[in-house]
Amino acid sequence: MSIRFYNTITRQKEAFQPLETGKVKMYTCGPTVYDYAHIGNYRTFIFEDLLRRYLEFRGFDVTQAMNLTDVDDNTIRRSRERSISLTELTNEFKTAFHADLKTLNMQAAHQYPEATNYIPEMIQMISELENRGYTYTAADGSVFFKIAKYEQYGKLANLNPDEMLSGGRVADDSYEKEGARDFALWKGYKPEDGDVHWESPWGQGRPGWHIECSVMSTELLGPHFDIHCGGVDNIFPHHENELAQSVCATGADFVNYWLHSEYLLVDNKKMSKSLNNFYTLRDLMELGYPAEAIRWMLITTHYRQKLNFSVSRLVESQKAVNRLREFFEKLKAYAGSGQDDAQDQIKTGGESFISAMDDDLNISGGLAAIFELVRWGNRSMVEGTLSSTGAKSLIDLIRKFDHVLAVLDMDSGLTVDIDAEFIEAKIVARKAARDNKDFASGDAIRDELVALGVELIDTPEGTKWKIK
Ligand code: AMP
Ligand code: ZN
């Protein structure tokens, strides 16, 4: 059995076969560093972390490059709003991003290319596209990619050819699928760009967002590599345009497997900065939620399913982490002298984990295999039937699983043993009392929760709670 991944471009699960035996090259679109990344962004980055860790667990030698978008429409706009230089702005959030990755126990990528360090290579790729007849230059010095010239345009995002507005053009980095048009490779200088500009054969200007990733991936992984990832909102226009640019500039195939993760939602809407419904990692940690619970919550829903953020999910996640950790600690302390060396369970547990995860990272199946082993192991320790070598073998296996999950060494020392639904019901009752001007009952509910170690925080968006 081999690993199978759902490939966005073919819209089916395919057996995974890297270009070079045993080696995987993957490019993961990183953050636009104009603000703190929110935990929706981290859902995508943690999915990529899980993917890489699982490939490593299966014995592949993985090389990962993750770019940092440090020049685009958003970064320039924000630096001007804050009256600071682009570099000052992006440095602040690059540092914050690297700190968050550590907090969430993500493996560092092998390389973090920054767009502003690759401007000559971008100019070079645009010139190559120009030489091959894929571009035209507008009056303001902007260079556009002619989508009509590339027959395969729209294949990744499954665009309907009738919807493509060939000949029309778009200068913004982001736009809707329905508005597919010739897009900017190079943007001629505008006063709003302030001091952000570079010299080019087309005059002063700056690169479009999409060319940045085509260039950095090609520079670091070569023109044709194995896996390219991002969130589903990257499929169009970003990855569609990257694909068109790269194939047309290099003549190579570009990417074999496109993997995209679904959204983290809040009240069934995408968590995003524009909707102002987002939590940063720091927000949640300030509210008392440990990074391990956040990591667990984000990896335990299959990456192609939408995930609705909720506090009760975080509490459940912490409980699951604690259960795994307690099992691990009990195994380490086990002093029983039973006869069972656990070999059958270890074999079945390992195989079930692999067969689930090989199937497009079926994490629920993988966790079911792990927790089946936890149940069996706990029982055998209570009954004293487990041998000490059995306990050692189980420790080794749990450590291997934890190469993929990466939560055991994130110990926050927190044991959550509360019922989130109960607390949320109390918050609703308190609000109803206060809406009725029954402040005494409202205060009584607050006091009851305080006695349980729960602190309420009233905010303009409603009442939040944290474990003290
Ligand atoms: P950005 O910083 O906007 O370029 O986004 C960085 C990554 O986060 C991209 O791969 C996006 O697809 C992903 N992303 C943005 N919002 C969400 C969300 N609500 N859920 C999951 N991934 C997201
Ligand atoms: Zn990208």
Coordinates of C-alpha atoms and ligand atoms in Angstrom, one line a residue:
M1 CA 0.0 0.0 0.0
S2 CA 1.2 3.4 -0.8
I3 CA 0.4 6.9 0.4
R4 CA -2.5 8.5 -1.4
F5 CA -3.2 12.2 -1.5
Y6 CA -6.1 14.2 -3.0
N7 CA -4.6 16.2 -5.8
T8 CA -6.5 19.4 -6.4
I9 CA -5.6 19.5 -10.0
T10 CA -6.9 16.1 -10.9
R11 CA -9.7 16.2 -8.2
Q12 CA -8.9 12.7 -7.1
K13 CA -6.8 10.7 -4.7
E14 CA -3.6 9.5 -6.3
A15 CA -0.8 7.3 -5.2
F16 CA 2.1 9.4 -4.0
Q17 CA 5.3 8.9 -6.0
P18 CA 8.1 11.5 -5.5
L19 CA 10.3 12.5 -8.4
E20 CA 13.4 11.1 -6.7
T21 CA 13.0 7.9 -4.7
G22 CA 12.9 8.5 -0.9
K23 CA 13.1 12.3 -1.3
V24 CA 10.3 14.9 -1.2
K25 CA 10.5 18.5 -2.1
M26 CA 7.6 20.7 -0.9
Y27 CA 6.8 24.3 -1.2
T28 CA 4.3 25.8 1.2
C29 CA 3.0 29.3 0.7
G30 CA 3.8 31.3 3.9
P31 CA 2.3 34.3 5.6
T32 CA 2.0 37.8 4.3
V33 CA 3.9 39.6 7.1
Y34 CA 1.8 42.7 7.6
D35 CA 0.1 41.6 10.9
Y36 CA 0.1 38.7 13.3
A37 CA -1.0 35.5 11.6
H38 CA -4.4 34.3 13.0
I39 CA -5.2 30.7 13.9
G40 CA -7.0 30.2 10.6
N41 CA -3.6 30.8 8.9
Y42 CA -2.1 28.4 11.4
R43 CA -4.6 25.7 10.5
T44 CA -3.0 25.7 7.1
F45 CA 0.5 25.8 8.4
I46 CA -0.1 23.0 10.9
F47 CA -1.7 20.9 8.2
E48 CA 1.6 21.4 6.3
D49 CA 3.5 20.5 9.4
L50 CA 1.5 17.3 9.8
L51 CA 2.0 16.4 6.1
R52 CA 5.8 16.8 6.4
R53 CA 6.0 15.0 9.7
Y54 CA 3.9 12.1 8.4
L55 CA 6.1 11.8 5.2
E56 CA 9.1 11.7 7.6
F57 CA 7.4 9.1 9.7
R58 CA 7.1 7.0 6.5
G59 CA 10.8 7.4 5.9
F60 CA 11.0 10.2 3.3
D61 CA 13.7 12.8 3.4
V62 CA 11.7 16.0 3.1
T63 CA 12.9 19.4 2.0
Q64 CA 10.5 22.2 2.7
A65 CA 10.6 25.8 1.6
M66 CA 8.1 28.3 3.0
N67 CA 8.1 31.9 1.6
L68 CA 7.4 35.0 3.5
T69 CA 5.5 37.6 1.5
D70 CA 7.2 40.8 2.5
V71 CA 6.1 43.0 -0.4
D72 CA 2.6 43.1 -1.9
D73 CA -0.5 45.3 -1.8
N74 CA -1.3 44.5 1.9
T75 CA 2.2 45.1 3.2
I76 CA 2.7 48.4 1.4
R77 CA -0.8 49.7 2.5
R78 CA -0.2 48.8 6.1
S79 CA 3.3 50.3 6.3
R80 CA 1.9 53.5 5.0
E81 CA -1.0 53.4 7.4
R82 CA 1.4 53.1 10.2
S83 CA 3.9 55.6 8.7
I84 CA 6.8 53.2 9.0
S85 CA 9.1 51.6 6.4
L86 CA 8.1 48.4 4.7
T87 CA 11.1 46.7 6.2
E88 CA 10.3 47.9 9.7
L89 CA 6.8 46.6 9.4
T90 CA 7.6 43.2 7.9
N91 CA 10.5 42.6 10.3
E92 CA 8.2 43.0 13.2
F93 CA 5.8 40.3 11.9
K94 CA 8.6 38.0 10.6
T95 CA 9.9 37.8 14.1
A96 CA 6.4 37.2 15.5
F97 CA 5.8 34.4 13.0
H98 CA 8.9 32.5 13.8
A99 CA 8.1 32.8 17.5
D100 CA 4.6 31.4 16.9
L101 CA 5.9 28.5 14.9
K102 CA 8.0 27.5 17.9
T103 CA 5.1 27.9 20.3
L104 CA 3.0 25.6 18.1
N105 CA 5.8 23.1 17.9
M106 CA 6.0 23.2 14.1
Q107 CA 9.2 22.0 12.5
A108 CA 11.1 24.8 10.9
A109 CA 11.1 24.8 7.1
H110 CA 14.6 24.3 5.6
Q111 CA 14.3 27.7 4.0
Y112 CA 12.2 30.8 4.5
P113 CA 12.8 32.8 1.3
E114 CA 11.7 36.4 1.5
A115 CA 10.3 38.0 -1.6
T116 CA 12.4 41.2 -1.4
N117 CA 15.6 39.1 -1.7
Y118 CA 14.6 37.7 -5.1
I119 CA 13.7 40.8 -7.1
P120 CA 16.4 40.3 -9.8
E121 CA 15.3 36.6 -10.3
M122 CA 11.6 37.8 -10.6
I123 CA 12.6 40.4 -13.3
Q124 CA 14.5 37.5 -15.0
M125 CA 11.4 35.3 -15.1
I126 CA 9.2 38.0 -16.3
S127 CA 11.7 38.8 -19.1
E128 CA 11.7 35.1 -20.0
L129 CA 7.9 35.2 -20.3
E130 CA 8.2 38.3 -22.4
N131 CA 10.7 36.6 -24.7
R132 CA 8.3 33.7 -25.1
G133 CA 5.4 36.0 -26.0
Y134 CA 3.3 35.5 -22.9
T135 CA 3.2 39.2 -21.8
Y136 CA 2.3 42.7 -22.8
T137 CA 3.2 46.0 -21.2
A138 CA 0.6 48.6 -20.3
A139 CA 1.1 52.4 -20.5
D140 CA 2.0 52.7 -16.8
G141 CA 4.9 50.2 -17.2
S142 CA 2.9 47.2 -15.7
V143 CA 3.5 43.9 -17.3
F144 CA 0.6 41.5 -17.7
F145 CA 0.4 37.8 -18.4
K146 CA -1.9 36.9 -21.3
I147 CA -4.0 34.0 -20.0
A148 CA -5.4 33.3 -23.5
K149 CA -1.9 32.3 -24.7
Y150 CA -1.7 29.5 -22.2
E151 CA -4.2 26.9 -23.1
Q152 CA -4.2 25.1 -19.8
Y153 CA -5.1 28.2 -17.9
G154 CA -7.9 27.4 -15.4
K155 CA -7.1 23.7 -15.0
L156 CA -6.1 23.9 -11.3
A157 CA -9.1 26.0 -10.2
N158 CA -11.4 24.1 -12.7
L159 CA -12.4 27.4 -14.3
N160 CA -15.2 27.4 -16.9
P161 CA -13.6 28.7 -20.1
D162 CA -16.6 30.9 -20.8
E163 CA -16.0 32.8 -17.5
M164 CA -12.5 33.8 -18.4
L165 CA -12.3 37.4 -19.4
S166 CA -9.5 37.1 -21.8
G167 CA -8.2 40.5 -22.8
G168 CA -9.5 42.2 -19.6
R169 CA -6.9 42.7 -16.9
V170 CA -6.5 43.0 -13.2
A171 CA -3.8 44.7 -11.3
D172 CA -4.8 43.6 -7.7
D173 CA -3.1 40.6 -6.2
S174 CA -6.5 39.0 -5.1
Y175 CA -9.7 38.8 -7.0
E176 CA -12.5 36.4 -7.5
K177 CA -12.7 33.3 -9.8
E178 CA -15.5 34.8 -11.8
G179 CA -13.1 37.7 -12.7
A180 CA -10.2 35.6 -14.2
R181 CA -8.3 38.0 -16.4
D182 CA -4.8 38.9 -17.5
F183 CA -2.9 39.5 -14.3
A184 CA 0.0 41.7 -13.3
L185 CA 3.5 40.2 -13.3
W186 CA 5.1 43.5 -12.7
K187 CA 3.3 46.6 -11.4
G188 CA 4.4 50.0 -12.7
Y189 CA 5.2 52.5 -9.9
K190 CA 2.2 54.4 -8.4
P191 CA 2.5 57.2 -5.8
E192 CA 0.7 54.9 -3.2
D193 CA 3.8 52.7 -3.3
G194 CA 5.8 55.4 -1.6
D195 CA 9.5 54.4 -1.5
V196 CA 8.8 50.7 -2.4
H197 CA 10.1 50.3 -6.0
W198 CA 12.9 48.7 -8.0
E199 CA 14.4 49.4 -11.4
S200 CA 13.4 47.0 -14.2
P201 CA 13.4 46.9 -18.0
W202 CA 9.8 48.3 -17.8
G203 CA 10.7 51.2 -15.5
Q204 CA 10.3 51.5 -11.8
G205 CA 7.9 49.2 -10.1
R206 CA 7.4 46.1 -8.0
P207 CA 6.6 42.5 -8.6
G208 CA 3.0 41.0 -8.5
W209 CA 2.4 38.6 -5.6
H210 CA 2.1 35.5 -7.8
I211 CA 5.4 35.8 -9.6
E212 CA 7.1 35.9 -6.1
C213 CA 6.2 32.2 -5.4
S214 CA 6.9 31.0 -8.9
V215 CA 10.4 32.4 -8.6
M216 CA 11.2 31.4 -5.0
S217 CA 10.0 27.8 -5.5
T218 CA 12.0 27.4 -8.7
E219 CA 15.1 28.9 -7.2
L220 CA 15.0 26.7 -4.1
L221 CA 13.4 23.4 -5.3
G222 CA 14.0 23.5 -9.1
P223 CA 11.4 24.1 -11.9
H224 CA 9.7 20.7 -11.2
F225 CA 9.1 19.4 -7.7
D226 CA 6.7 17.2 -5.7
I227 CA 4.2 19.0 -3.5
H228 CA 2.8 22.5 -3.4
C229 CA 0.5 23.4 -0.5
G230 CA -1.7 26.3 0.8
G231 CA -5.2 27.0 2.0
V232 CA -8.1 26.6 -0.4
D233 CA -8.2 30.3 -1.0
N234 CA -4.8 30.0 -2.6
I235 CA -6.1 27.8 -5.4
F236 CA -7.4 30.9 -7.2
P237 CA -5.9 33.2 -8.3
H238 CA -2.5 32.6 -6.6
H239 CA -1.7 29.0 -7.5
E240 CA -3.4 29.1 -10.8
N241 CA -1.3 32.1 -11.8
E242 CA 1.9 30.6 -10.3
L243 CA 1.3 27.4 -12.4
A244 CA 0.8 29.4 -15.6
Q245 CA 3.9 31.6 -15.0
S246 CA 6.2 28.7 -14.1
V247 CA 5.2 26.3 -16.8
C248 CA 5.3 29.0 -19.5
A249 CA 8.7 30.4 -18.3
T250 CA 10.6 27.2 -17.7
G251 CA 8.8 24.7 -19.9
A252 CA 8.9 22.2 -17.0
D253 CA 5.8 20.6 -15.4
F254 CA 6.2 22.6 -12.1
V255 CA 4.3 20.6 -9.5
N256 CA 3.1 17.0 -9.3
Y257 CA 0.7 17.2 -6.2
W258 CA -1.3 20.2 -5.2
L259 CA -2.7 19.9 -1.6
H260 CA -5.0 22.5 -0.1
S261 CA -6.4 22.7 3.3
E262 CA -9.9 23.9 4.2
Y263 CA -10.9 26.9 6.2
L264 CA -11.0 27.4 9.9
L265 CA -14.4 29.0 10.5
V266 CA -16.0 31.1 13.2
D267 CA -19.8 30.9 13.3
N268 CA -19.6 29.2 9.9
K269 CA -17.7 32.1 8.3
K270 CA -14.1 32.0 7.2
M271 CA -11.8 33.3 10.0
S272 CA -10.2 36.3 8.3
K273 CA -8.7 39.7 9.0
S274 CA -11.2 41.3 6.7
L275 CA -14.2 40.0 8.6
N276 CA -12.5 40.9 11.9
N277 CA -13.6 37.5 13.4
F278 CA -10.1 36.2 14.1
Y279 CA -8.0 35.1 17.0
T280 CA -4.3 35.2 17.0
L281 CA -2.3 32.6 18.8
R282 CA -1.4 35.3 21.4
D283 CA -5.1 36.2 21.9
L284 CA -5.9 32.6 22.8
M285 CA -2.9 32.1 25.0
E286 CA -3.7 35.2 26.9
L287 CA -7.2 33.8 27.5
G288 CA -5.5 30.8 29.1
Y289 CA -5.5 28.2 26.3
P290 CA -2.3 26.3 26.0
A291 CA -0.6 26.0 22.6
E292 CA -0.8 22.2 22.7
A293 CA -4.7 22.4 22.8
I294 CA -4.6 24.8 19.9
R295 CA -2.3 22.5 17.9
W296 CA -4.4 19.5 18.7
M297 CA -7.6 21.2 17.7
L298 CA -6.1 22.3 14.4
I299 CA -4.7 18.9 13.4
T300 CA -7.4 16.6 14.5
T301 CA -10.0 17.6 11.9
H302 CA -9.2 16.2 8.5
Y303 CA -7.5 18.9 6.4
R304 CA -10.1 18.9 3.7
Q305 CA -13.0 19.5 6.1
K306 CA -14.1 22.8 7.3
L307 CA -13.4 23.3 11.1
N308 CA -15.6 25.5 13.2
F309 CA -13.6 27.2 16.0
S310 CA -15.0 26.9 19.5
V311 CA -13.8 27.1 23.0
S312 CA -15.4 23.8 23.9
R313 CA -13.3 22.2 21.1
L314 CA -10.2 23.6 22.7
V315 CA -11.1 22.2 26.1
E316 CA -11.8 18.8 24.5
S317 CA -8.5 19.0 22.7
Q318 CA -6.7 19.7 26.0
K319 CA -8.3 16.6 27.5
A320 CA -7.2 14.4 24.6
V321 CA -3.6 15.7 24.9
N322 CA -3.7 15.0 28.6
R323 CA -5.0 11.5 28.1
L324 CA -2.1 10.7 25.8
R325 CA 0.4 12.3 28.0
E326 CA -0.9 10.6 31.2
F327 CA -0.7 7.2 29.4
F328 CA 2.9 8.0 28.3
E329 CA 3.9 9.0 31.9
K330 CA 2.2 5.9 33.3
L331 CA 4.2 3.7 30.9
K332 CA 7.4 5.3 32.0
A333 CA 6.6 4.7 35.6
Y334 CA 5.3 1.2 35.1
A335 CA 6.7 -1.3 37.5
G336 CA 4.4 -4.3 36.9
S337 CA 5.9 -7.7 36.0
G338 CA 3.2 -9.2 33.7
Q339 CA 4.0 -11.5 30.8
D340 CA 2.3 -9.6 27.9
D341 CA 5.0 -8.0 25.7
A342 CA 2.2 -6.1 23.8
Q343 CA 3.6 -7.2 20.4
D344 CA 0.2 -8.0 18.9
Q345 CA -1.3 -4.7 19.9
I346 CA 1.8 -2.8 18.8
K347 CA 1.7 -4.4 15.4
T348 CA -2.0 -3.8 14.9
G349 CA -1.9 -0.3 16.3
G350 CA 1.0 0.7 14.1
E351 CA -0.6 -0.8 11.0
S352 CA -4.0 0.8 11.6
F353 CA -2.3 4.1 12.1
I354 CA -0.4 3.8 8.9
S355 CA -3.3 2.6 6.8
A356 CA -5.5 5.4 8.0
M357 CA -2.9 8.1 7.5
D358 CA -1.7 6.8 4.2
D359 CA -5.2 7.5 3.0
D360 CA -4.9 11.2 2.4
L361 CA -3.9 11.8 6.1
N362 CA -7.0 10.4 7.6
I363 CA -6.3 11.7 11.1
S364 CA -9.5 10.5 12.7
G365 CA -8.6 6.9 11.8
G366 CA -5.0 7.5 12.9
L367 CA -6.1 8.8 16.3
A368 CA -8.6 6.0 16.7
A369 CA -5.7 3.5 16.3
I370 CA -3.7 5.4 18.9
F371 CA -6.5 5.7 21.5
E372 CA -7.4 2.0 21.0
L373 CA -3.8 1.2 22.1
V374 CA -4.1 3.7 25.0
R375 CA -7.2 1.9 26.2
W376 CA -5.6 -1.5 25.9
G377 CA -2.4 -0.4 27.6
N378 CA -4.2 1.3 30.5
R379 CA -6.2 -1.8 31.1
S380 CA -3.1 -4.0 31.0
M381 CA -1.3 -1.8 33.4
V382 CA -4.2 -1.8 35.9
E383 CA -4.5 -5.5 35.6
G384 CA -0.7 -5.9 35.8
T385 CA -0.6 -8.2 32.7
L386 CA 1.8 -5.9 30.8
S387 CA 5.5 -6.8 30.9
S388 CA 8.2 -4.2 31.4
T389 CA 9.5 -4.9 27.9
G390 CA 5.9 -4.4 26.6
A391 CA 5.8 -1.0 28.4
K392 CA 9.1 0.0 26.8
S393 CA 7.9 -1.1 23.3
L394 CA 4.7 1.0 23.8
I395 CA 6.8 4.0 24.9
D396 CA 8.8 3.7 21.6
L397 CA 5.7 3.5 19.5
I398 CA 4.0 6.4 21.2
R399 CA 7.2 8.4 20.6
K400 CA 7.1 7.5 16.9
F401 CA 3.4 8.6 16.8
D402 CA 4.4 11.8 18.5
H403 CA 6.8 12.6 15.7
V404 CA 3.6 13.2 13.7
L405 CA 1.4 14.7 16.4
A406 CA 4.1 16.6 18.3
V407 CA 2.3 17.4 21.5
L408 CA 4.0 15.4 24.2
D409 CA 6.8 17.8 24.8
M410 CA 4.6 20.9 24.8
D411 CA 3.6 20.3 28.4
S412 CA 1.8 23.3 29.8
G413 CA 1.1 21.7 33.1
L414 CA -2.5 22.4 32.7
T415 CA -5.2 19.8 33.3
V416 CA -8.5 20.8 32.0
D417 CA -11.4 19.0 33.7
I418 CA -14.3 21.2 33.1
D419 CA -17.4 21.1 31.0
A420 CA -17.4 23.8 28.4
E421 CA -21.1 23.4 27.4
F422 CA -22.0 23.9 31.1
I423 CA -20.0 27.1 31.2
E424 CA -21.4 28.4 28.0
A425 CA -25.0 27.7 29.2
K426 CA -24.3 29.6 32.3
I427 CA -23.0 32.5 30.3
V428 CA -26.2 32.5 28.3
A429 CA -28.3 32.5 31.5
R430 CA -26.2 35.3 32.9
K431 CA -26.8 37.4 29.8
A432 CA -30.5 36.7 30.0
A433 CA -30.6 37.8 33.7
R434 CA -28.6 41.0 32.9
D435 CA -30.8 41.8 29.9
N436 CA -33.7 41.6 32.3
K437 CA -31.9 44.0 34.7
D438 CA -31.7 41.1 37.2
F439 CA -28.1 41.9 38.1
A440 CA -28.2 40.0 41.4
S441 CA -28.8 36.7 39.5
G442 CA -26.3 37.6 36.9
D443 CA -23.6 38.2 39.6
A444 CA -24.6 35.0 41.4
I445 CA -23.9 33.1 38.1
R446 CA -20.5 34.8 37.8
D447 CA -19.6 34.0 41.4
E448 CA -20.6 30.4 40.8
L449 CA -18.2 30.2 37.9
V450 CA -15.4 31.9 39.7
A451 CA -15.8 29.3 42.4
L452 CA -15.2 26.7 39.7
G453 CA -12.0 28.5 38.6
V454 CA -13.5 30.1 35.5
E455 CA -13.1 33.8 34.9
L456 CA -15.5 35.7 32.7
I457 CA -14.3 38.5 30.5
D458 CA -16.9 40.9 29.0
T459 CA -15.9 42.3 25.6
P460 CA -17.8 44.2 23.0
E461 CA -18.2 41.0 21.0
G462 CA -19.7 39.1 24.0
T463 CA -18.6 37.3 27.1
K464 CA -15.4 35.2 26.8
W465 CA -14.2 32.9 29.5
K466 CA -10.9 31.4 30.6
I467 CA -9.7 28.9 33.1
K468 CA -7.8 30.7 35.9
Ligands
AMP1 P1 -1.9 35.0 4.0 O1 -1.0 35.5 5.2 O2 -3.2 35.7 3.9 O3 -1.2 34.9 2.7 O4 -2.4 33.5 4.4 C1 -1.4 32.5 4.8 C2 -2.1 31.1 4.6 O5 -3.2 31.0 5.5 C3 -2.6 30.8 3.2 O6 -2.2 29.5 2.8 C4 -4.1 30.9 3.3 O7 -4.7 30.0 2.4 C5 -4.3 30.4 4.8 N1 -5.6 30.8 5.4 C6 -6.1 32.1 5.5 N2 -7.3 32.1 6.2 C7 -7.5 30.8 6.6 C8 -8.6 30.2 7.3 N3 -9.6 30.9 7.8 N4 -8.5 28.8 7.5 C9 -7.4 28.1 6.9 N5 -6.4 28.7 6.2 C10 -6.4 30.0 6.0
ZN2 ZN 2.6 31.6 -2.6

